[in-house]
mmCIF file of C-alpha atoms in Angstrom:
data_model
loop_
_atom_site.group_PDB
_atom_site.id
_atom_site.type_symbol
_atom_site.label_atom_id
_atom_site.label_comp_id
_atom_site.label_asym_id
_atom_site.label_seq_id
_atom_site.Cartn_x
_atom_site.Cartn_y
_atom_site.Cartn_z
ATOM 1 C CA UNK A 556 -46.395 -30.980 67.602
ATOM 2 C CA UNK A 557 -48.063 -28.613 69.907
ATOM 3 C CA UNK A 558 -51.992 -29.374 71.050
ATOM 4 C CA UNK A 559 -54.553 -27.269 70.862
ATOM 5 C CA UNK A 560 -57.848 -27.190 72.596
ATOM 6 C CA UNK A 561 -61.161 -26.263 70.804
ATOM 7 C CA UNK A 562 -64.929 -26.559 71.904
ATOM 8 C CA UNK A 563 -67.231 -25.764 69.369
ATOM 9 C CA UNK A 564 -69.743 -22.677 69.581
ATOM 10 C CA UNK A 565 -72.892 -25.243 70.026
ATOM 11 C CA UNK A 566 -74.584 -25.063 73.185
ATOM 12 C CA UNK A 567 -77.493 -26.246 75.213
ATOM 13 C CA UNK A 568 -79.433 -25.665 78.214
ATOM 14 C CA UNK A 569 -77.099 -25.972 81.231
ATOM 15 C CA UNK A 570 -74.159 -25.857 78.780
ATOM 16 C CA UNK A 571 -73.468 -22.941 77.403
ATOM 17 C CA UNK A 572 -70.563 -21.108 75.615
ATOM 18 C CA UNK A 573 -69.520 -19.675 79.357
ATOM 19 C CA UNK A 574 -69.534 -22.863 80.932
ATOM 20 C CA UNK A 575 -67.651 -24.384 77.594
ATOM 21 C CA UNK A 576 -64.993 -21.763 78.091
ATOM 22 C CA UNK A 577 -64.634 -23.127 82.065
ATOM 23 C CA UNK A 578 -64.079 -26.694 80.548
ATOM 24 C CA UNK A 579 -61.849 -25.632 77.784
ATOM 25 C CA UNK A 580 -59.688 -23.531 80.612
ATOM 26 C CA UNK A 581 -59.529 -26.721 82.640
ATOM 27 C CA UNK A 582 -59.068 -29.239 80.042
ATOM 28 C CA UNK A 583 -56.268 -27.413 78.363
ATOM 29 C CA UNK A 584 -54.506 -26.785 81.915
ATOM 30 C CA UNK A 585 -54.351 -22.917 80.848
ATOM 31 C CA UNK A 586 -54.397 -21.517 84.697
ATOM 32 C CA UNK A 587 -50.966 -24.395 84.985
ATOM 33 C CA UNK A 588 -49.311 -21.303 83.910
ATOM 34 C CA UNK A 589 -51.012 -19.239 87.294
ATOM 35 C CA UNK A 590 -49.552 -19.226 90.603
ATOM 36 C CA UNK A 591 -51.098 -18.312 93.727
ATOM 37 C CA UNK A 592 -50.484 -14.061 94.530
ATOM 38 C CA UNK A 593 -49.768 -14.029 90.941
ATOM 39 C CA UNK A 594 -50.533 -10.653 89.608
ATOM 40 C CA UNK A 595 -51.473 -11.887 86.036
ATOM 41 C CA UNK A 596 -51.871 -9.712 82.868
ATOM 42 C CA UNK A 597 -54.772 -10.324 81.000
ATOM 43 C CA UNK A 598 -54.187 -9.533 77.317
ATOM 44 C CA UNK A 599 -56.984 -7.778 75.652
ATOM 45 C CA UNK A 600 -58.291 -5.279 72.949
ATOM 46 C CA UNK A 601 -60.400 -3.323 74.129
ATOM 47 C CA UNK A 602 -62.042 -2.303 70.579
ATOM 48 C CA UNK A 603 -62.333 0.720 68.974
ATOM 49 C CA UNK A 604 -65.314 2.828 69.921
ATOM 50 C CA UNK A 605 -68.601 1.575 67.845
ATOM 51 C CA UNK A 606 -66.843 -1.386 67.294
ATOM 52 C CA UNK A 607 -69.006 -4.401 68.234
ATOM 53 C CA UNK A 608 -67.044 -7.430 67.170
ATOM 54 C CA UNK A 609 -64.632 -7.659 70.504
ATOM 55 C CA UNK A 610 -64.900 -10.843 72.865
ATOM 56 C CA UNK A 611 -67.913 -11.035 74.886
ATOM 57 C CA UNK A 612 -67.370 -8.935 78.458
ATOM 58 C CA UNK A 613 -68.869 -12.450 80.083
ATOM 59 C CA UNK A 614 -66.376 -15.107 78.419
ATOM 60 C CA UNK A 615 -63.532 -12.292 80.236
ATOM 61 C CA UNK A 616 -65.405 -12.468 83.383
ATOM 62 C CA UNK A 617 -65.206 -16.307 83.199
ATOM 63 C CA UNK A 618 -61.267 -15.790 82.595
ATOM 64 C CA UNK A 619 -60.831 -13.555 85.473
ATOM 65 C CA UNK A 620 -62.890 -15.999 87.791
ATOM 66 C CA UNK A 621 -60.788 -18.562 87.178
ATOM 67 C CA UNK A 622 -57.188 -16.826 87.510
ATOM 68 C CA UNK A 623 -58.962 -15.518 91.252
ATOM 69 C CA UNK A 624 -59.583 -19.007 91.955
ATOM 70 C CA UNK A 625 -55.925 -19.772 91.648
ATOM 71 C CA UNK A 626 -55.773 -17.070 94.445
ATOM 72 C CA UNK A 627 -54.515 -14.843 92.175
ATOM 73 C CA UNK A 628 -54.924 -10.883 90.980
ATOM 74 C CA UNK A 629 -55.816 -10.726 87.481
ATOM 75 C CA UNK A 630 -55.587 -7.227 85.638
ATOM 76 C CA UNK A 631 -56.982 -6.670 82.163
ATOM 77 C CA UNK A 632 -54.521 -4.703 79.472
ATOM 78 C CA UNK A 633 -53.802 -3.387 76.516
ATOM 79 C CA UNK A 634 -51.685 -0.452 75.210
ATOM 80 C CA UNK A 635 -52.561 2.216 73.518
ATOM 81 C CA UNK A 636 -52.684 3.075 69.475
ATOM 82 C CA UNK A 637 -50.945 4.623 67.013
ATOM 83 C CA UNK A 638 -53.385 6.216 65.272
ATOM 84 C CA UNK A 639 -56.161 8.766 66.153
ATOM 85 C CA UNK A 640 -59.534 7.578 67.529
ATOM 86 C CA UNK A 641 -60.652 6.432 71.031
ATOM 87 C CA UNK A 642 -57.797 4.925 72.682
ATOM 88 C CA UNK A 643 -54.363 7.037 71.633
ATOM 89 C CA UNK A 644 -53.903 7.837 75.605
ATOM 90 C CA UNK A 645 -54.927 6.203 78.505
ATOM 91 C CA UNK A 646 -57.552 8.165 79.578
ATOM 92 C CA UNK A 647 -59.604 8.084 76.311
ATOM 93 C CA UNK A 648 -58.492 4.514 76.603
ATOM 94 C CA UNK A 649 -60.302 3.517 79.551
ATOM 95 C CA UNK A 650 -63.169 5.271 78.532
ATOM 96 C CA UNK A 651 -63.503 3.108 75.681
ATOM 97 C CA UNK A 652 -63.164 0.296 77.444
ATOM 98 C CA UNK A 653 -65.745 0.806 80.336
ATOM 99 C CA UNK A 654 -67.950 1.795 77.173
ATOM 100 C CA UNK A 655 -67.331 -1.876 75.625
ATOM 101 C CA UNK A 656 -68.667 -3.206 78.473
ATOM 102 C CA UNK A 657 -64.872 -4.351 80.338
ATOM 103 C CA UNK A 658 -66.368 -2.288 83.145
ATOM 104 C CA UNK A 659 -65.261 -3.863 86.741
ATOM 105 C CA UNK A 660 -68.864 -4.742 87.733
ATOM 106 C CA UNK A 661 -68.772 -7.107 84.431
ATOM 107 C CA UNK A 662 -65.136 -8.451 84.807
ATOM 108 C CA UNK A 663 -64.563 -7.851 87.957
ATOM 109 C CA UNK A 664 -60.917 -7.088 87.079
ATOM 110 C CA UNK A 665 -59.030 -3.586 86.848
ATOM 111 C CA UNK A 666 -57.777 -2.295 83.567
ATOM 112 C CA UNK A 667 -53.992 -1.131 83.978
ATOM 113 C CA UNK A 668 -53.093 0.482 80.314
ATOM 114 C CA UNK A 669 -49.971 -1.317 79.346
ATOM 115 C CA UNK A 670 -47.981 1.934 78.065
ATOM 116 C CA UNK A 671 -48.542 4.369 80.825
ATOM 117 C CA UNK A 672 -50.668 7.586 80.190
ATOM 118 C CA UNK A 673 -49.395 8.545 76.354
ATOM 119 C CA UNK A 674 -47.483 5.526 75.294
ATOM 120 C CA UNK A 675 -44.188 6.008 76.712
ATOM 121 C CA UNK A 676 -44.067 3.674 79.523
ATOM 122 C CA UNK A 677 -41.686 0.859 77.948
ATOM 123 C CA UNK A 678 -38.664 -1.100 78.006
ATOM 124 C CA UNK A 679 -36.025 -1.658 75.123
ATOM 125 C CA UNK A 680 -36.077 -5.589 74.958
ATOM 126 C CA UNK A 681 -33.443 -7.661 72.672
ATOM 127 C CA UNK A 682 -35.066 -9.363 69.767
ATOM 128 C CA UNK A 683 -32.617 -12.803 69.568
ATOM 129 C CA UNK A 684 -32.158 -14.022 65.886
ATOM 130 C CA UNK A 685 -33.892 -11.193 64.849
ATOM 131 C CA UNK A 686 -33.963 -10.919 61.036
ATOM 132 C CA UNK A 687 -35.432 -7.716 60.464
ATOM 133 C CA UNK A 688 -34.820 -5.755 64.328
ATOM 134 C CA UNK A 689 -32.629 -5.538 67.501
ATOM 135 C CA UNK A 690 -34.769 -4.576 70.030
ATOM 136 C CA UNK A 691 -38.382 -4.472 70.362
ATOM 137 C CA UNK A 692 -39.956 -1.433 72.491
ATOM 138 C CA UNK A 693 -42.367 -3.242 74.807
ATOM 139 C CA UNK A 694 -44.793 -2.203 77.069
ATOM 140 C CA UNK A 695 -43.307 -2.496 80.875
ATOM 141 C CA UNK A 696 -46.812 -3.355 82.609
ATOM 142 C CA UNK A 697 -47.053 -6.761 80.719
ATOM 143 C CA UNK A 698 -43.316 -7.240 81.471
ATOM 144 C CA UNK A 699 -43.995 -6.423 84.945
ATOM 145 C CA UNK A 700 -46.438 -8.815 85.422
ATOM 146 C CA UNK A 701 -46.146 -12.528 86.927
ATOM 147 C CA UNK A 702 -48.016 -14.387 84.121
ATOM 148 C CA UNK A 703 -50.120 -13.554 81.587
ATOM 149 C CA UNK A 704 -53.179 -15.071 79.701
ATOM 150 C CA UNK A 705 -53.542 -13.505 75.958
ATOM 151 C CA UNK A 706 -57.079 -13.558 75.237
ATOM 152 C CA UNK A 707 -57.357 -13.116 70.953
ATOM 153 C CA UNK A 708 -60.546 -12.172 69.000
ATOM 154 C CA UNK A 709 -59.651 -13.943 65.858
ATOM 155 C CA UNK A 710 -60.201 -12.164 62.582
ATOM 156 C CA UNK A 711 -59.102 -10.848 59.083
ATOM 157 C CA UNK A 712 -56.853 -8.034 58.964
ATOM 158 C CA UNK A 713 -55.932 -5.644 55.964
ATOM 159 C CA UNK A 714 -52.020 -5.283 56.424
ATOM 160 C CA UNK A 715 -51.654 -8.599 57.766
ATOM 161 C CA UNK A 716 -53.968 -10.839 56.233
ATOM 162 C CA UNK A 717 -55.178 -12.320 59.578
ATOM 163 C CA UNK A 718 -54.948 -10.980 63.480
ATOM 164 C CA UNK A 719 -54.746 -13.671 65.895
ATOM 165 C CA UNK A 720 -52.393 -14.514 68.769
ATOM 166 C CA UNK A 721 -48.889 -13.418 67.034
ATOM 167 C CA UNK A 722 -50.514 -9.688 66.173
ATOM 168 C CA UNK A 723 -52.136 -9.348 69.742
ATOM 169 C CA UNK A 724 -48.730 -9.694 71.057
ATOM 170 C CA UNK A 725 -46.923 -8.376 68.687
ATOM 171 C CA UNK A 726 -48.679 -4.644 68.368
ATOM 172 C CA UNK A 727 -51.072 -4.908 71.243
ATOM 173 C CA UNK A 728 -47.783 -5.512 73.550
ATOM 174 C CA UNK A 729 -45.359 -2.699 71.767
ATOM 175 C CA UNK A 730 -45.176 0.997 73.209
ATOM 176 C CA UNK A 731 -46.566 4.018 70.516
ATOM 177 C CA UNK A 732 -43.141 4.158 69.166
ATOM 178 C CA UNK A 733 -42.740 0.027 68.916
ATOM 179 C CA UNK A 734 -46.038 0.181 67.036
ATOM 180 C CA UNK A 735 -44.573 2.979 64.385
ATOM 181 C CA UNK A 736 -41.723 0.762 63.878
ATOM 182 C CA UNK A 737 -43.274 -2.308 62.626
ATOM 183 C CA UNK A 738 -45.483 0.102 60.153
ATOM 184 C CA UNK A 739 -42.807 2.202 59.186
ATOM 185 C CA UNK A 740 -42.041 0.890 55.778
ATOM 186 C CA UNK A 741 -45.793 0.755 54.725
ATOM 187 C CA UNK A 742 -46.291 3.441 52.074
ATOM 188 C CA UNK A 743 -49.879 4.089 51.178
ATOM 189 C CA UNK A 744 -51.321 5.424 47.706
ATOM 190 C CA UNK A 745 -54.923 6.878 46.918
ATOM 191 C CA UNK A 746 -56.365 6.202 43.499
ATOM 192 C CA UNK A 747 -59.124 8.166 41.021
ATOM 193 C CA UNK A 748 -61.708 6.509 43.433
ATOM 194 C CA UNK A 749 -61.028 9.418 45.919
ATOM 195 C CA UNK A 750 -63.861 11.674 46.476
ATOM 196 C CA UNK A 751 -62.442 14.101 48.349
ATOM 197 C CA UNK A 752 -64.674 13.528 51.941
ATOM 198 C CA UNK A 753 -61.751 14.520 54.282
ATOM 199 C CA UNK A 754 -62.288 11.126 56.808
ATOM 200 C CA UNK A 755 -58.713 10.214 56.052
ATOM 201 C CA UNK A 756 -57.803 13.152 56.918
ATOM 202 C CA UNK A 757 -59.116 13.449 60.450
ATOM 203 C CA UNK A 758 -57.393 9.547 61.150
ATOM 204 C CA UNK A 759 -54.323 10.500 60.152
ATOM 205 C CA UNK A 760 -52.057 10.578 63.265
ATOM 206 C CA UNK A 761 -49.199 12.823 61.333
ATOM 207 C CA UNK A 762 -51.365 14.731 59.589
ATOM 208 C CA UNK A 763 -49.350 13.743 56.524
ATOM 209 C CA UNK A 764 -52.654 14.169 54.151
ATOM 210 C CA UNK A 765 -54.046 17.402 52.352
ATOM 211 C CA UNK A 766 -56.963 17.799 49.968
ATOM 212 C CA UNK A 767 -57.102 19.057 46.904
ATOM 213 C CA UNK A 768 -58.748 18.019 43.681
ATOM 214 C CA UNK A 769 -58.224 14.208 45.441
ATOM 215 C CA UNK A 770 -56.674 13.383 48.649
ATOM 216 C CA UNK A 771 -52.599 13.704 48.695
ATOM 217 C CA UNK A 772 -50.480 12.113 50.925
ATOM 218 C CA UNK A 773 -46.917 13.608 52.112
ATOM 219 C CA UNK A 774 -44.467 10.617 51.940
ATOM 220 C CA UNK A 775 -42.010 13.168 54.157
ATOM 221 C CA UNK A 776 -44.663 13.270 56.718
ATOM 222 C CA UNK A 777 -46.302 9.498 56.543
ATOM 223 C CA UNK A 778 -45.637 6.676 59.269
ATOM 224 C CA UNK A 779 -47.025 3.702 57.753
ATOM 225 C CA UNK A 780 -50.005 3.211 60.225
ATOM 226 C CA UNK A 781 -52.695 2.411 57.589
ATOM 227 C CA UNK A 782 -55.422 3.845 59.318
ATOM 228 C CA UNK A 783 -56.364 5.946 56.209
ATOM 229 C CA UNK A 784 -56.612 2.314 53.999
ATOM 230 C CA UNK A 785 -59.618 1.273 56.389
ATOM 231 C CA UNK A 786 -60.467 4.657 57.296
ATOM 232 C CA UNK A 787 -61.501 5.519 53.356
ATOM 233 C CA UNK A 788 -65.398 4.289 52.824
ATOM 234 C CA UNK A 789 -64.663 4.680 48.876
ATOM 235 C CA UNK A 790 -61.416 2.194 48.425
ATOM 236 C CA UNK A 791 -59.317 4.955 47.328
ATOM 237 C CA UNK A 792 -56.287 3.863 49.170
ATOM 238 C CA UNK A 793 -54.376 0.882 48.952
ATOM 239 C CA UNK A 794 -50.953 -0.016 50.265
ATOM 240 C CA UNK A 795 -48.667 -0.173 48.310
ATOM 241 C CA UNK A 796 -46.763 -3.651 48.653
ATOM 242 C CA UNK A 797 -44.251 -2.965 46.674
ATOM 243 C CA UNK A 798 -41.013 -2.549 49.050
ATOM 244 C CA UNK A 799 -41.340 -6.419 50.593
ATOM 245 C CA UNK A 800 -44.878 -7.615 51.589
ATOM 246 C CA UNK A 801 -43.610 -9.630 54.401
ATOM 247 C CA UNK A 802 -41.646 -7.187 56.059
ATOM 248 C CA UNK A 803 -44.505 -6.078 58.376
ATOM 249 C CA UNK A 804 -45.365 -9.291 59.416
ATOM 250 C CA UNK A 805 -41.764 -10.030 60.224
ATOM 251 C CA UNK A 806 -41.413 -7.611 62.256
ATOM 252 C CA UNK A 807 -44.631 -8.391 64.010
ATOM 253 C CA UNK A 808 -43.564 -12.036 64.854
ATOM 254 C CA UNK A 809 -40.027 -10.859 65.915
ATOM 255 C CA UNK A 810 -42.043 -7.577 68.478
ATOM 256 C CA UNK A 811 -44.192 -10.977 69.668
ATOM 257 C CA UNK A 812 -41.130 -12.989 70.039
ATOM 258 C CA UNK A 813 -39.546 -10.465 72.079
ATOM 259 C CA UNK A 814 -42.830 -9.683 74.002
ATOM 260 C CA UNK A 815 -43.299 -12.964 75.411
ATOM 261 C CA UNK A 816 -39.958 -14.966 75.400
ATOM 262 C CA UNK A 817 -39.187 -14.772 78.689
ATOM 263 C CA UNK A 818 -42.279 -16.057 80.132
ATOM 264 C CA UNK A 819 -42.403 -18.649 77.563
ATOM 265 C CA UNK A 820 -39.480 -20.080 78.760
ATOM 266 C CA UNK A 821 -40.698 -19.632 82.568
ATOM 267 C CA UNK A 822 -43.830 -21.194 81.605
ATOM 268 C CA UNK A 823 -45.802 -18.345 82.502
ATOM 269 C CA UNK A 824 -47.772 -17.529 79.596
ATOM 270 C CA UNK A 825 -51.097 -18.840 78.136
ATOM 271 C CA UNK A 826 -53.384 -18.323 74.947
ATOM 272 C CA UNK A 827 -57.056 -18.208 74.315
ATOM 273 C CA UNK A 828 -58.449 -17.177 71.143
ATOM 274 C CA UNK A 829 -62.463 -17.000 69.956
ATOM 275 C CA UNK A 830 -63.467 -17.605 66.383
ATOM 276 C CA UNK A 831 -66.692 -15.877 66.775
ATOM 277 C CA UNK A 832 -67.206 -12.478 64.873
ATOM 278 C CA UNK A 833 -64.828 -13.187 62.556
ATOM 279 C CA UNK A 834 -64.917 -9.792 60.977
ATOM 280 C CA UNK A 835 -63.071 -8.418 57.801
ATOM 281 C CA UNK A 836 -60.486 -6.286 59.429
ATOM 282 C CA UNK A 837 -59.562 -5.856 62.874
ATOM 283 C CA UNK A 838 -60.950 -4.400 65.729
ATOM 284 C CA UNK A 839 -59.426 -1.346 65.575
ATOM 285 C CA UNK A 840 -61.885 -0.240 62.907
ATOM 286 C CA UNK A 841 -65.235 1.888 64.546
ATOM 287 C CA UNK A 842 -66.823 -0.683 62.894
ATOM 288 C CA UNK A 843 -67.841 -4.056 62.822
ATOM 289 C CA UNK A 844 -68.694 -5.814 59.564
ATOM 290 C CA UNK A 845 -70.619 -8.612 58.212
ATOM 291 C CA UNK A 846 -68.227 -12.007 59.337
ATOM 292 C CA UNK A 847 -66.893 -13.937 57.024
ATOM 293 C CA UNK A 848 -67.609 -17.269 58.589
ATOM 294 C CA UNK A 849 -69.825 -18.611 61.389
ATOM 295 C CA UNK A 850 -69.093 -18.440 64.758
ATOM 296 C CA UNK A 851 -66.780 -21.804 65.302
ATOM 297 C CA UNK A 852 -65.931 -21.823 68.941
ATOM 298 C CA UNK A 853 -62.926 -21.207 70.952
ATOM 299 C CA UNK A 854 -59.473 -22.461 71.434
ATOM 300 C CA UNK A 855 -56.618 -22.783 73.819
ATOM 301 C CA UNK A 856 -53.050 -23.773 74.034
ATOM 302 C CA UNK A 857 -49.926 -22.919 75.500
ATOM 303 C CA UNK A 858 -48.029 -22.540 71.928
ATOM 304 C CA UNK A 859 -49.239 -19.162 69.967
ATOM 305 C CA UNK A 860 -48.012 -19.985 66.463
ATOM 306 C CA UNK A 861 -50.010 -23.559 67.075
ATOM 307 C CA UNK A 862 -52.897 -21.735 67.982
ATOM 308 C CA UNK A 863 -52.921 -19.153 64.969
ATOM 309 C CA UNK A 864 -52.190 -21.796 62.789
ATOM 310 C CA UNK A 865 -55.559 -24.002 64.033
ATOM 311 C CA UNK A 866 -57.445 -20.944 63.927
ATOM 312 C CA UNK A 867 -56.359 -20.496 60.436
ATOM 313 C CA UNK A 868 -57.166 -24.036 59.335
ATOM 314 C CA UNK A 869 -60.526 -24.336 60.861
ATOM 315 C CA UNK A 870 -61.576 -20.848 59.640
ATOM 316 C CA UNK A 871 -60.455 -21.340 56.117
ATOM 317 C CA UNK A 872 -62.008 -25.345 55.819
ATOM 318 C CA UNK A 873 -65.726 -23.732 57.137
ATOM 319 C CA UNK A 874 -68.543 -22.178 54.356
ATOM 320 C CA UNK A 875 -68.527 -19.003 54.220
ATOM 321 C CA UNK A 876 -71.654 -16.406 55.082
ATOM 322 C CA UNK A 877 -73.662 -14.749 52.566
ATOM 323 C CA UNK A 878 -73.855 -11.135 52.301
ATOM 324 C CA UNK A 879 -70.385 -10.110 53.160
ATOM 325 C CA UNK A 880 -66.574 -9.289 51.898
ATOM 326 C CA UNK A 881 -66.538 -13.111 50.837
ATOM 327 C CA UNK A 882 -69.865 -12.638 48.837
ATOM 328 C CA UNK A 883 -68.244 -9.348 47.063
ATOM 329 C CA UNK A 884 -65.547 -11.237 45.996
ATOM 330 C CA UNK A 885 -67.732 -14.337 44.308
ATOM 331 C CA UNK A 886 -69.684 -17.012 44.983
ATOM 332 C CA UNK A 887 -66.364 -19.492 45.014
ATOM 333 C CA UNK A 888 -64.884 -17.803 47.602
ATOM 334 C CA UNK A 889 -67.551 -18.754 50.079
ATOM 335 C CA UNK A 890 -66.849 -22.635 49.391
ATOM 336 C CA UNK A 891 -65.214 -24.781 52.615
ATOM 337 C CA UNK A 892 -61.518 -24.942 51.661
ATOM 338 C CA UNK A 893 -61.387 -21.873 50.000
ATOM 339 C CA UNK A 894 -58.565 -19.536 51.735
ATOM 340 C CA UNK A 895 -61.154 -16.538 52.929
ATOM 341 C CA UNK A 896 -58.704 -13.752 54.080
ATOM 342 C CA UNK A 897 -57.001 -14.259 50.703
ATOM 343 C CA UNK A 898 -60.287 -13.809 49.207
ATOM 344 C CA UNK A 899 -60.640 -10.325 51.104
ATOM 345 C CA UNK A 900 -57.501 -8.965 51.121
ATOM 346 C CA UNK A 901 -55.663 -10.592 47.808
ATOM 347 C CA UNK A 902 -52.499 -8.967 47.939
ATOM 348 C CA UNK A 903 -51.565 -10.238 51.560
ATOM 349 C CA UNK A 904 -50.169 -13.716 52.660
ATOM 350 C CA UNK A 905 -50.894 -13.652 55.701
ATOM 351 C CA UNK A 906 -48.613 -16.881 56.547
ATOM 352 C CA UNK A 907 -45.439 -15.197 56.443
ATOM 353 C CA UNK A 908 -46.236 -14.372 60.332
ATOM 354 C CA UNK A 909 -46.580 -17.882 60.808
ATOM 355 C CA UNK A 910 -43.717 -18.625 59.232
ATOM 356 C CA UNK A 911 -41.401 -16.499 60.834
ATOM 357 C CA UNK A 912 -42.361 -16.467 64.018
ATOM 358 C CA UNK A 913 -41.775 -20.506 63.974
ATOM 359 C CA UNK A 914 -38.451 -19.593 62.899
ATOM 360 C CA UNK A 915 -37.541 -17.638 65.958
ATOM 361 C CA UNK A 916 -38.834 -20.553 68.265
ATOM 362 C CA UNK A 917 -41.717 -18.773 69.608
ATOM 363 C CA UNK A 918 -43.684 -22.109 68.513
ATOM 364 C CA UNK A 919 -44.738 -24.643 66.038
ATOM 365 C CA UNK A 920 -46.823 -24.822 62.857
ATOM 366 C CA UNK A 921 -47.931 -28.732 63.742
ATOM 367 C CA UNK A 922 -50.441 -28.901 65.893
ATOM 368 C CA UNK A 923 -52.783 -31.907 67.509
ATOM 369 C CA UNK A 924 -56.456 -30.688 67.717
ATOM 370 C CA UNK A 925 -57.974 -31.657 70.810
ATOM 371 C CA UNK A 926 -61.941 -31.964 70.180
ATOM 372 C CA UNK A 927 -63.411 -31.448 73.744
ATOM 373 C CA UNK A 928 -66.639 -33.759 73.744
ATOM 374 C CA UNK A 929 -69.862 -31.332 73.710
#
């Protein structure tokens, strides 16, 4: 049984969420993992341009202060997508970025992207036990690094149910080409609800769509990203489960696995994740919806699948909000108890990630929840 850390989002006058963070860092022993000249990857995402739902540029700050007070360098990371939009190449990338407010003068950290200029800066890494791949293309910066604290924006996801700790590694550590190979064997379909706008269209990375009396998508010519499922304001395009809904999720716990493994063993590796914002779909979106639940606080731990799991728990036993994805889908599925990224995106479990990645030993579904006083 791994423990996790928590503090809850309350806060008062001389103890805010910053200074909870500090305590939660401490209590937890996160910076254990930190030694002194370190030069320590910090783990983000960045967020999609006109995205709003990313962790707060202070909480980061408070991160970085605390790795420099270990005397040692922290860098912030991430490498770049897929898909069209705002951060396909580095440059664009770190535009983005400095735009979300990770500019130095907030952080005071650099931003190294993780995958070079265009993606291609990576290393083919064994996946051991690996049910479903090999090798796992992973970014060499991350790899490169001494240590490494994964910061996670916890939230629903369409493909994958959730995104927590295990998808932050496992796509937001693989190269361009790692990333197409965990979508590869998603097939999208669009339905009568297409009226022809043309946004899927411009998001499509392979240009694999066309128009004509409704949107038509080239199976020859289609990767399996998804972007066009959450790109599509009318619903029109679903995924199309139908091959084996768990094989993307395996593959993203065995890309995570292989990500992290070897600082895992070296104890170099630690996890934060914030249950604030905790949107509908990720933060890859330009977009930031309505969140499904309160803001609940944040958590730490040196065990990922732990960590995902609490997350899970204590988003899924909280009421829901009014006025959102939950709300569209009835008035039960706002109820404590009630499995909310179910409710939003029915056809996904998104506990096969779990599952699996407990399997390969990257951690443990039994945690201990360690309430830190307020």
């Amino acid at each position: 049984m791994s423990e996790v850390y928590f503090v809850s989002r309350r806060a008062k006058a001389g103890k805010g969420l910053v200074d909870k963070l500090r305590r939660l860092i401490k209590a937890a022993q996160i910076m254990d993992c930190v030694n002194e000249q370190d030069l320590v990857a910090v783990k983000m995402h960045f967020g999609e341009r006109g995205n709003t739902g990313t962790i707060r540029p202070p909480f980061v700050g408070a991160v970085v202060q605390e790795i420099r007070e270990k005397k040692a360098r922290p860098f912030l990371t991430d490498t770049n997508t897929l898909y069209r939009g705002s951060r396909a190449n580095a440059v664009d990338h770190l535009d983005t970025a400095m735009e979300n407010g990770y500019a130095y003068a907030t952080v005071k950290a650099p931003i190294i992207i993780a995958d070079g200029l265009d993606g291609k800066d990576y290393r083919n890494i064994p996946v051991p036990k690996g049910k479903r791949l090999q090798e796992a293309k992973i970014a060499a910066v991350p790899l490169d690094a001494d240590a490494m604290i994964v910061l996670t924006h916890f939230k629903g996801h369409e493909m994958t149910g959730f995104g927590g700790a295990i998808k932050n590694m496992a796509m937001g550590l693989a190269s361009r080409s790692g990333k197409l190979i965990q979508h590869s064997d998603i097939k999208p379909t669009i339905n009568e609800k297409c009226k022809v706008c043309g946004k899927c269209v411009k998001w499509c990375p392979a240009d694999a769509i066309s128009l004509a009396e409704r949107a038509v998508i080239a199976e020859d010519r289609c990767i399996g990203c998804g972007e066009c499922t959450v790109t599509c304001p009318h619903k029109a395009i679903a995924i199309n489960w139908a091959i084996d809904p768990g094989l993307l999720q395996e593959k993203m716990a065995e890309y995570a696995y292989a990500a992290v493994r070897e600082k895992r063993e070296k104890g170099k590796i630690a996890f934060i994740t914030f249950v604030t914002d905790v949107t509908p779909e990720c933060d890859c979106c330009s977009w930031s919806d309505t969140p499904l639940v309160p803001d609940l606080g944040i958590l730490a731990s040196f065990d990922p699948v732990a960590l995902d799991q609490a997350c899970y728990d204590l988003v899924n036993q909280a009421p829901g909000l009014i006025d959102n994805r939950l709300a569209d889908a009835g008035q039960e599925s706002t109820a404590p108890g009630m499995d909310k990224f179910r409710m939003v995106h029915p056809s996904v479990d998104g506990t096969i990630q779990l599952r699996h990645a407990e399997e390969l030993g990257l951690g443990t579904r039994k945690y201990k929840l360690v309430r830190l006083p307020e």
